[in-house]
mmCIF file of C-alpha atoms in Angstrom:
data_model
loop_
_atom_site.group_PDB
_atom_site.id
_atom_site.type_symbol
_atom_site.label_atom_id
_atom_site.label_comp_id
_atom_site.label_asym_id
_atom_site.label_seq_id
_atom_site.Cartn_x
_atom_site.Cartn_y
_atom_site.Cartn_z
ATOM 1 C CA UNK O 1 88.076 116.680 130.916
ATOM 2 C CA UNK O 2 87.138 118.777 127.921
ATOM 3 C CA UNK O 3 84.038 120.828 128.522
ATOM 4 C CA UNK O 4 82.064 123.489 126.725
ATOM 5 C CA UNK O 5 80.077 123.723 123.528
ATOM 6 C CA UNK O 6 81.156 124.439 119.982
ATOM 7 C CA UNK O 7 79.978 128.038 120.035
ATOM 8 C CA UNK O 8 82.389 128.880 122.886
ATOM 9 C CA UNK O 9 85.517 127.590 121.085
ATOM 10 C CA UNK O 10 87.916 130.285 119.883
ATOM 11 C CA UNK O 11 88.873 129.054 116.419
ATOM 12 C CA UNK O 12 92.080 131.095 116.494
ATOM 13 C CA UNK O 13 93.308 129.690 119.778
ATOM 14 C CA UNK O 14 95.662 126.858 120.606
ATOM 15 C CA UNK O 15 94.483 125.150 123.781
ATOM 16 C CA UNK O 16 96.699 123.022 126.027
ATOM 17 C CA UNK O 17 94.791 119.877 126.894
ATOM 18 C CA UNK O 18 96.214 116.978 128.921
ATOM 19 C CA UNK O 19 98.845 115.271 126.761
ATOM 20 C CA UNK O 20 97.601 116.633 123.478
ATOM 21 C CA UNK O 21 96.584 120.043 122.277
ATOM 22 C CA UNK O 22 94.441 121.162 119.400
ATOM 23 C CA UNK O 23 93.937 124.131 117.153
ATOM 24 C CA UNK O 24 91.098 124.850 114.740
ATOM 25 C CA UNK O 25 91.936 127.207 111.921
ATOM 26 C CA UNK O 26 90.839 127.631 108.294
ATOM 27 C CA UNK O 27 88.474 124.626 108.390
ATOM 28 C CA UNK O 28 91.200 122.309 109.742
ATOM 29 C CA UNK O 29 91.252 120.738 113.203
ATOM 30 C CA UNK O 30 94.772 119.691 114.179
ATOM 31 C CA UNK O 31 95.358 117.423 117.177
ATOM 32 C CA UNK O 32 99.006 117.143 118.254
ATOM 33 C CA UNK O 33 100.108 114.418 120.657
ATOM 34 C CA UNK O 34 102.752 115.371 123.182
ATOM 35 C CA UNK O 35 104.216 114.219 126.478
ATOM 36 C CA UNK O 36 107.332 114.808 128.525
ATOM 37 C CA UNK O 37 108.619 111.228 128.277
ATOM 38 C CA UNK O 38 109.201 111.402 124.532
ATOM 39 C CA UNK O 39 107.069 108.309 123.851
ATOM 40 C CA UNK O 40 103.496 109.653 123.500
ATOM 41 C CA UNK O 41 102.284 106.715 125.557
ATOM 42 C CA UNK O 42 98.513 106.263 125.506
ATOM 43 C CA UNK O 43 96.781 106.179 128.879
ATOM 44 C CA UNK O 44 93.286 106.544 130.332
ATOM 45 C CA UNK O 45 93.545 110.316 130.710
ATOM 46 C CA UNK O 46 94.525 110.764 127.076
ATOM 47 C CA UNK O 47 91.745 108.497 125.780
ATOM 48 C CA UNK O 48 89.051 110.117 127.905
ATOM 49 C CA UNK O 49 90.195 113.576 126.876
ATOM 50 C CA UNK O 50 90.439 112.841 123.157
ATOM 51 C CA UNK O 51 87.111 110.987 123.186
ATOM 52 C CA UNK O 52 85.359 113.933 124.851
ATOM 53 C CA UNK O 53 86.975 116.363 122.438
ATOM 54 C CA UNK O 54 85.950 114.335 119.367
ATOM 55 C CA UNK O 55 82.402 113.881 120.670
ATOM 56 C CA UNK O 56 82.109 117.639 121.148
ATOM 57 C CA UNK O 57 83.733 118.812 117.916
ATOM 58 C CA UNK O 58 83.129 116.162 115.250
ATOM 59 C CA UNK O 59 79.895 117.750 113.987
ATOM 60 C CA UNK O 60 81.243 121.301 113.923
ATOM 61 C CA UNK O 61 80.322 122.444 110.375
ATOM 62 C CA UNK O 62 83.392 124.683 110.234
ATOM 63 C CA UNK O 63 85.756 121.681 110.390
ATOM 64 C CA UNK O 64 86.304 120.045 107.007
ATOM 65 C CA UNK O 65 89.534 118.123 107.666
ATOM 66 C CA UNK O 66 91.095 116.602 110.791
ATOM 67 C CA UNK O 67 94.819 116.051 111.308
ATOM 68 C CA UNK O 68 96.220 113.870 114.089
ATOM 69 C CA UNK O 69 99.971 114.190 114.421
ATOM 70 C CA UNK O 70 102.740 114.430 117.018
ATOM 71 C CA UNK O 71 104.665 117.291 118.538
ATOM 72 C CA UNK O 72 107.184 114.856 120.042
ATOM 73 C CA UNK O 73 110.403 114.410 118.009
ATOM 74 C CA UNK O 74 110.882 111.083 116.204
ATOM 75 C CA UNK O 75 107.709 109.435 117.486
ATOM 76 C CA UNK O 76 103.991 109.395 116.746
ATOM 77 C CA UNK O 77 103.032 107.015 119.564
ATOM 78 C CA UNK O 78 104.668 103.943 121.069
ATOM 79 C CA UNK O 79 101.449 102.484 122.433
ATOM 80 C CA UNK O 80 99.790 102.231 125.810
ATOM 81 C CA UNK O 81 100.841 101.829 129.396
ATOM 82 C CA UNK O 82 100.998 98.107 130.179
ATOM 83 C CA UNK O 83 98.705 96.782 132.867
ATOM 84 C CA UNK O 84 100.440 95.603 135.993
ATOM 85 C CA UNK O 85 99.561 92.026 136.832
ATOM 86 C CA UNK O 86 96.932 91.987 139.562
ATOM 87 C CA UNK O 87 95.114 88.734 140.248
ATOM 88 C CA UNK O 88 92.517 90.582 142.312
ATOM 89 C CA UNK O 89 91.115 92.371 139.232
ATOM 90 C CA UNK O 90 88.053 90.593 137.865
ATOM 91 C CA UNK O 91 87.425 89.927 134.194
ATOM 92 C CA UNK O 92 84.611 92.507 134.095
ATOM 93 C CA UNK O 93 86.854 95.116 135.734
ATOM 94 C CA UNK O 94 89.548 94.426 133.161
ATOM 95 C CA UNK O 95 86.979 94.808 130.384
ATOM 96 C CA UNK O 96 85.973 98.208 131.741
ATOM 97 C CA UNK O 97 89.613 99.313 131.833
ATOM 98 C CA UNK O 98 90.051 98.185 128.237
ATOM 99 C CA UNK O 99 86.910 100.025 127.112
ATOM 100 C CA UNK O 100 88.295 103.268 128.541
ATOM 101 C CA UNK O 101 91.417 102.831 126.402
ATOM 102 C CA UNK O 102 89.570 102.138 123.151
ATOM 103 C CA UNK O 103 89.808 105.308 121.062
ATOM 104 C CA UNK O 104 90.062 104.049 117.457
ATOM 105 C CA UNK O 105 86.295 103.771 116.988
ATOM 106 C CA UNK O 106 85.864 107.429 117.923
ATOM 107 C CA UNK O 107 88.520 108.481 115.415
ATOM 108 C CA UNK O 108 87.061 106.328 112.633
ATOM 109 C CA UNK O 109 83.573 107.779 113.174
ATOM 110 C CA UNK O 110 84.623 111.400 112.663
ATOM 111 C CA UNK O 111 82.530 112.307 109.586
ATOM 112 C CA UNK O 112 85.225 114.453 107.954
ATOM 113 C CA UNK O 113 88.450 113.003 106.485
ATOM 114 C CA UNK O 114 91.110 112.261 109.109
ATOM 115 C CA UNK O 115 94.775 112.543 108.126
ATOM 116 C CA UNK O 116 97.279 110.748 110.350
ATOM 117 C CA UNK O 117 100.605 112.567 109.914
ATOM 118 C CA UNK O 118 103.521 110.421 111.123
ATOM 119 C CA UNK O 119 107.165 111.419 111.504
ATOM 120 C CA UNK O 120 108.936 108.677 113.429
ATOM 121 C CA UNK O 121 108.025 105.535 115.348
ATOM 122 C CA UNK O 122 104.452 104.284 115.539
ATOM 123 C CA UNK O 123 103.833 101.031 117.360
ATOM 124 C CA UNK O 124 101.283 98.915 119.213
ATOM 125 C CA UNK O 125 98.257 100.958 120.342
ATOM 126 C CA UNK O 126 99.716 103.927 118.469
ATOM 127 C CA UNK O 127 99.430 101.919 115.251
ATOM 128 C CA UNK O 128 95.881 100.878 116.140
ATOM 129 C CA UNK O 129 95.016 104.553 116.489
ATOM 130 C CA UNK O 130 96.774 105.422 113.212
ATOM 131 C CA UNK O 131 94.850 102.705 111.360
ATOM 132 C CA UNK O 132 91.594 104.456 112.277
ATOM 133 C CA UNK O 133 92.470 107.422 110.054
ATOM 134 C CA UNK O 134 91.587 107.776 106.376
ATOM 135 C CA UNK O 135 94.947 108.951 105.017
ATOM 136 C CA UNK O 136 98.410 108.361 106.475
ATOM 137 C CA UNK O 137 101.172 110.746 105.417
ATOM 138 C CA UNK O 138 104.542 109.491 106.692
ATOM 139 C CA UNK O 139 108.155 110.565 106.527
ATOM 140 C CA UNK O 140 110.765 108.247 105.060
ATOM 141 C CA UNK O 141 112.290 107.604 108.503
ATOM 142 C CA UNK O 142 109.042 106.371 110.075
ATOM 143 C CA UNK O 143 108.660 102.789 111.320
ATOM 144 C CA UNK O 144 105.583 100.660 111.988
ATOM 145 C CA UNK O 145 105.061 97.704 114.320
ATOM 146 C CA UNK O 146 102.473 96.019 116.504
ATOM 147 C CA UNK O 147 103.207 93.699 119.403
ATOM 148 C CA UNK O 148 100.893 90.866 120.417
ATOM 149 C CA UNK O 149 102.603 89.494 123.508
ATOM 150 C CA UNK O 150 100.682 88.562 126.631
ATOM 151 C CA UNK O 151 100.996 91.982 128.292
ATOM 152 C CA UNK O 152 100.264 94.102 125.243
ATOM 153 C CA UNK O 153 97.707 92.235 123.127
ATOM 154 C CA UNK O 154 95.871 94.504 120.642
ATOM 155 C CA UNK O 155 92.368 95.365 121.838
ATOM 156 C CA UNK O 156 91.439 98.534 119.950
ATOM 157 C CA UNK O 157 90.331 96.858 116.694
ATOM 158 C CA UNK O 158 93.974 96.721 115.627
ATOM 159 C CA UNK O 159 94.064 93.179 114.243
ATOM 160 C CA UNK O 160 90.967 93.447 111.990
ATOM 161 C CA UNK O 161 92.057 96.873 110.718
ATOM 162 C CA UNK O 162 95.612 95.659 110.105
ATOM 163 C CA UNK O 163 94.401 92.622 108.140
ATOM 164 C CA UNK O 164 92.029 94.716 106.016
ATOM 165 C CA UNK O 165 94.832 97.209 105.316
ATOM 166 C CA UNK O 166 97.904 95.051 104.609
ATOM 167 C CA UNK O 167 96.436 91.568 104.126
ATOM 168 C CA UNK O 168 96.578 88.472 106.314
ATOM 169 C CA UNK O 169 100.082 87.335 105.367
ATOM 170 C CA UNK O 170 101.880 90.544 106.319
ATOM 171 C CA UNK O 171 99.620 91.054 109.336
ATOM 172 C CA UNK O 172 100.626 87.593 110.587
ATOM 173 C CA UNK O 173 104.294 88.433 110.094
ATOM 174 C CA UNK O 174 103.965 91.658 112.091
ATOM 175 C CA UNK O 175 101.915 90.062 114.873
ATOM 176 C CA UNK O 176 103.817 86.783 115.297
ATOM 177 C CA UNK O 177 107.385 87.995 114.752
ATOM 178 C CA UNK O 178 107.012 91.663 115.751
ATOM 179 C CA UNK O 179 108.334 92.650 112.336
ATOM 180 C CA UNK O 180 109.045 96.365 112.047
ATOM 181 C CA UNK O 181 108.134 97.903 108.695
ATOM 182 C CA UNK O 182 110.091 100.745 107.168
ATOM 183 C CA UNK O 183 108.239 103.647 105.587
ATOM 184 C CA UNK O 184 108.800 102.279 102.082
ATOM 185 C CA UNK O 185 107.515 98.844 103.140
ATOM 186 C CA UNK O 186 104.475 100.462 104.748
ATOM 187 C CA UNK O 187 103.773 102.379 101.541
ATOM 188 C CA UNK O 188 104.046 99.227 99.420
ATOM 189 C CA UNK O 189 101.698 97.379 101.795
ATOM 190 C CA UNK O 190 99.075 100.134 101.876
ATOM 191 C CA UNK O 191 99.733 101.002 105.510
ATOM 192 C CA UNK O 192 101.043 104.421 104.449
ATOM 193 C CA UNK O 193 99.161 106.536 101.922
ATOM 194 C CA UNK O 194 102.026 108.825 100.937
ATOM 195 C CA UNK O 195 105.684 109.052 101.861
ATOM 196 C CA UNK O 196 107.792 112.192 101.988
ATOM 197 C CA UNK O 197 111.010 113.541 103.463
ATOM 198 C CA UNK O 198 111.111 115.396 106.751
ATOM 199 C CA UNK O 199 112.023 118.562 104.879
ATOM 200 C CA UNK O 200 108.891 118.323 102.738
ATOM 201 C CA UNK O 201 106.604 116.826 105.404
ATOM 202 C CA UNK O 202 104.741 119.972 106.462
ATOM 203 C CA UNK O 203 104.510 121.215 102.880
ATOM 204 C CA UNK O 204 102.981 117.932 101.735
ATOM 205 C CA UNK O 205 100.558 117.988 104.659
ATOM 206 C CA UNK O 206 99.484 121.521 103.778
ATOM 207 C CA UNK O 207 99.083 120.556 100.110
ATOM 208 C CA UNK O 208 96.767 117.649 100.976
ATOM 209 C CA UNK O 209 94.672 119.606 103.463
ATOM 210 C CA UNK O 210 94.333 122.603 101.132
ATOM 211 C CA UNK O 211 93.019 120.312 98.398
ATOM 212 C CA UNK O 212 90.570 118.589 100.725
ATOM 213 C CA UNK O 213 89.158 121.714 102.341
ATOM 214 C CA UNK O 214 88.518 123.252 98.901
ATOM 215 C CA UNK O 215 86.121 120.408 98.054
ATOM 216 C CA UNK O 216 82.483 120.068 99.032
ATOM 217 C CA UNK O 217 82.201 118.983 102.689
ATOM 218 C CA UNK O 218 79.109 116.996 101.726
ATOM 219 C CA UNK O 219 80.967 115.004 99.083
ATOM 220 C CA UNK O 220 83.860 114.330 101.473
ATOM 221 C CA UNK O 221 81.474 112.950 104.089
ATOM 222 C CA UNK O 222 79.694 110.803 101.505
ATOM 223 C CA UNK O 223 82.998 109.444 100.186
ATOM 224 C CA UNK O 224 83.979 108.454 103.710
ATOM 225 C CA UNK O 225 80.612 106.825 104.335
ATOM 226 C CA UNK O 226 80.762 104.946 101.021
ATOM 227 C CA UNK O 227 84.244 103.589 101.751
ATOM 228 C CA UNK O 228 83.592 102.757 105.394
ATOM 229 C CA UNK O 229 80.157 101.173 105.011
ATOM 230 C CA UNK O 230 80.511 99.825 101.486
ATOM 231 C CA UNK O 231 83.579 97.767 102.363
ATOM 232 C CA UNK O 232 81.540 95.645 104.771
ATOM 233 C CA UNK O 233 78.547 95.115 102.455
ATOM 234 C CA UNK O 234 77.964 92.451 99.792
ATOM 235 C CA UNK O 235 78.804 93.734 96.319
ATOM 236 C CA UNK O 236 75.226 94.402 95.172
ATOM 237 C CA UNK O 237 74.287 96.079 98.452
ATOM 238 C CA UNK O 238 77.417 98.240 98.246
ATOM 239 C CA UNK O 239 76.443 99.363 94.732
ATOM 240 C CA UNK O 240 72.942 100.254 95.910
ATOM 241 C CA UNK O 241 74.329 102.130 98.907
ATOM 242 C CA UNK O 242 76.685 104.087 96.661
ATOM 243 C CA UNK O 243 73.764 104.934 94.377
ATOM 244 C CA UNK O 244 71.697 106.183 97.314
ATOM 245 C CA UNK O 245 74.516 108.468 98.420
ATOM 246 C CA UNK O 246 74.862 109.790 94.875
ATOM 247 C CA UNK O 247 71.162 110.659 94.754
ATOM 248 C CA UNK O 248 71.426 112.452 98.097
ATOM 249 C CA UNK O 249 74.446 114.408 96.884
ATOM 250 C CA UNK O 250 72.584 115.578 93.780
ATOM 251 C CA UNK O 251 70.059 117.346 96.006
ATOM 252 C CA UNK O 252 72.603 119.413 97.961
ATOM 253 C CA UNK O 253 73.268 123.119 97.598
ATOM 254 C CA UNK O 254 76.945 122.268 97.099
ATOM 255 C CA UNK O 255 76.099 120.469 93.849
ATOM 256 C CA UNK O 256 74.164 123.502 92.614
ATOM 257 C CA UNK O 257 77.080 125.754 93.581
ATOM 258 C CA UNK O 258 79.504 123.469 91.759
ATOM 259 C CA UNK O 259 77.459 123.724 88.562
ATOM 260 C CA UNK O 260 77.162 127.507 88.872
ATOM 261 C CA UNK O 261 80.895 127.862 89.418
ATOM 262 C CA UNK O 262 81.652 125.641 86.419
ATOM 263 C CA UNK O 263 79.499 127.632 84.011
ATOM 264 C CA UNK O 264 80.639 130.968 85.456
ATOM 265 C CA UNK O 265 84.285 129.825 85.244
ATOM 266 C CA UNK O 266 85.074 130.625 88.870
ATOM 267 C CA UNK O 267 86.151 128.767 91.979
ATOM 268 C CA UNK O 268 83.257 127.138 93.812
ATOM 269 C CA UNK O 269 82.402 128.307 97.328
ATOM 270 C CA UNK O 270 81.135 125.201 99.077
ATOM 271 C CA UNK O 271 79.333 125.400 102.408
ATOM 272 C CA UNK O 272 78.402 121.794 103.140
ATOM 273 C CA UNK O 273 74.686 122.435 102.603
#
């Protein structure tokens, strides 16, 4: 289990950690999934570890952008380990096992933008996890699917997130028929944010992160809050919420720095204050 406080983390280090590792450098926290099976299968150990890591690091003021990607060739994640049928397990025990495996909420609540960088297959619980990100950069060979059979039913908010992302019709097609989307289909449906070749994948990822980390951390957090919360509010309430965030942003030091930089014709140095 991850332990320690933010002040003890070496921002230059790459730390091996269960079946993922992370590095924090230049305001970017990168989490890379990896396992020896070549499937990046999600299990209890992975979820507990990633949850503890997110809980510890998500408020680190030095982190302005998160990236979740894979170090395993041709795959982001193929989902979770299936439960073996055991009639002796009670309903409440099964619920507790499911709760341990629910990681999407933790990813979605990271206050900074989260980029899901996909190069290869993403399916089932892996897709549920990917849907929790804010931006999804994918290569043109990536594929997307979600299975809803009796042994692998989505339970990590996958169905609501899928419907809100691609619409009910396509979500039904993927869930009922196990339709596999190509990268171009995912882009057209809104499941992918941007599509690129494998050759240009890392360059595109760097381009996006460089742009994001140059912006005000306060504005990035407020954008995320406006999108996440505003989408679930009635129209008038969403407008009022957006207005409240705008007023709060006007009182930040970052806004003052942005104005100074504009009039002095220089690049702004935002701090998140």
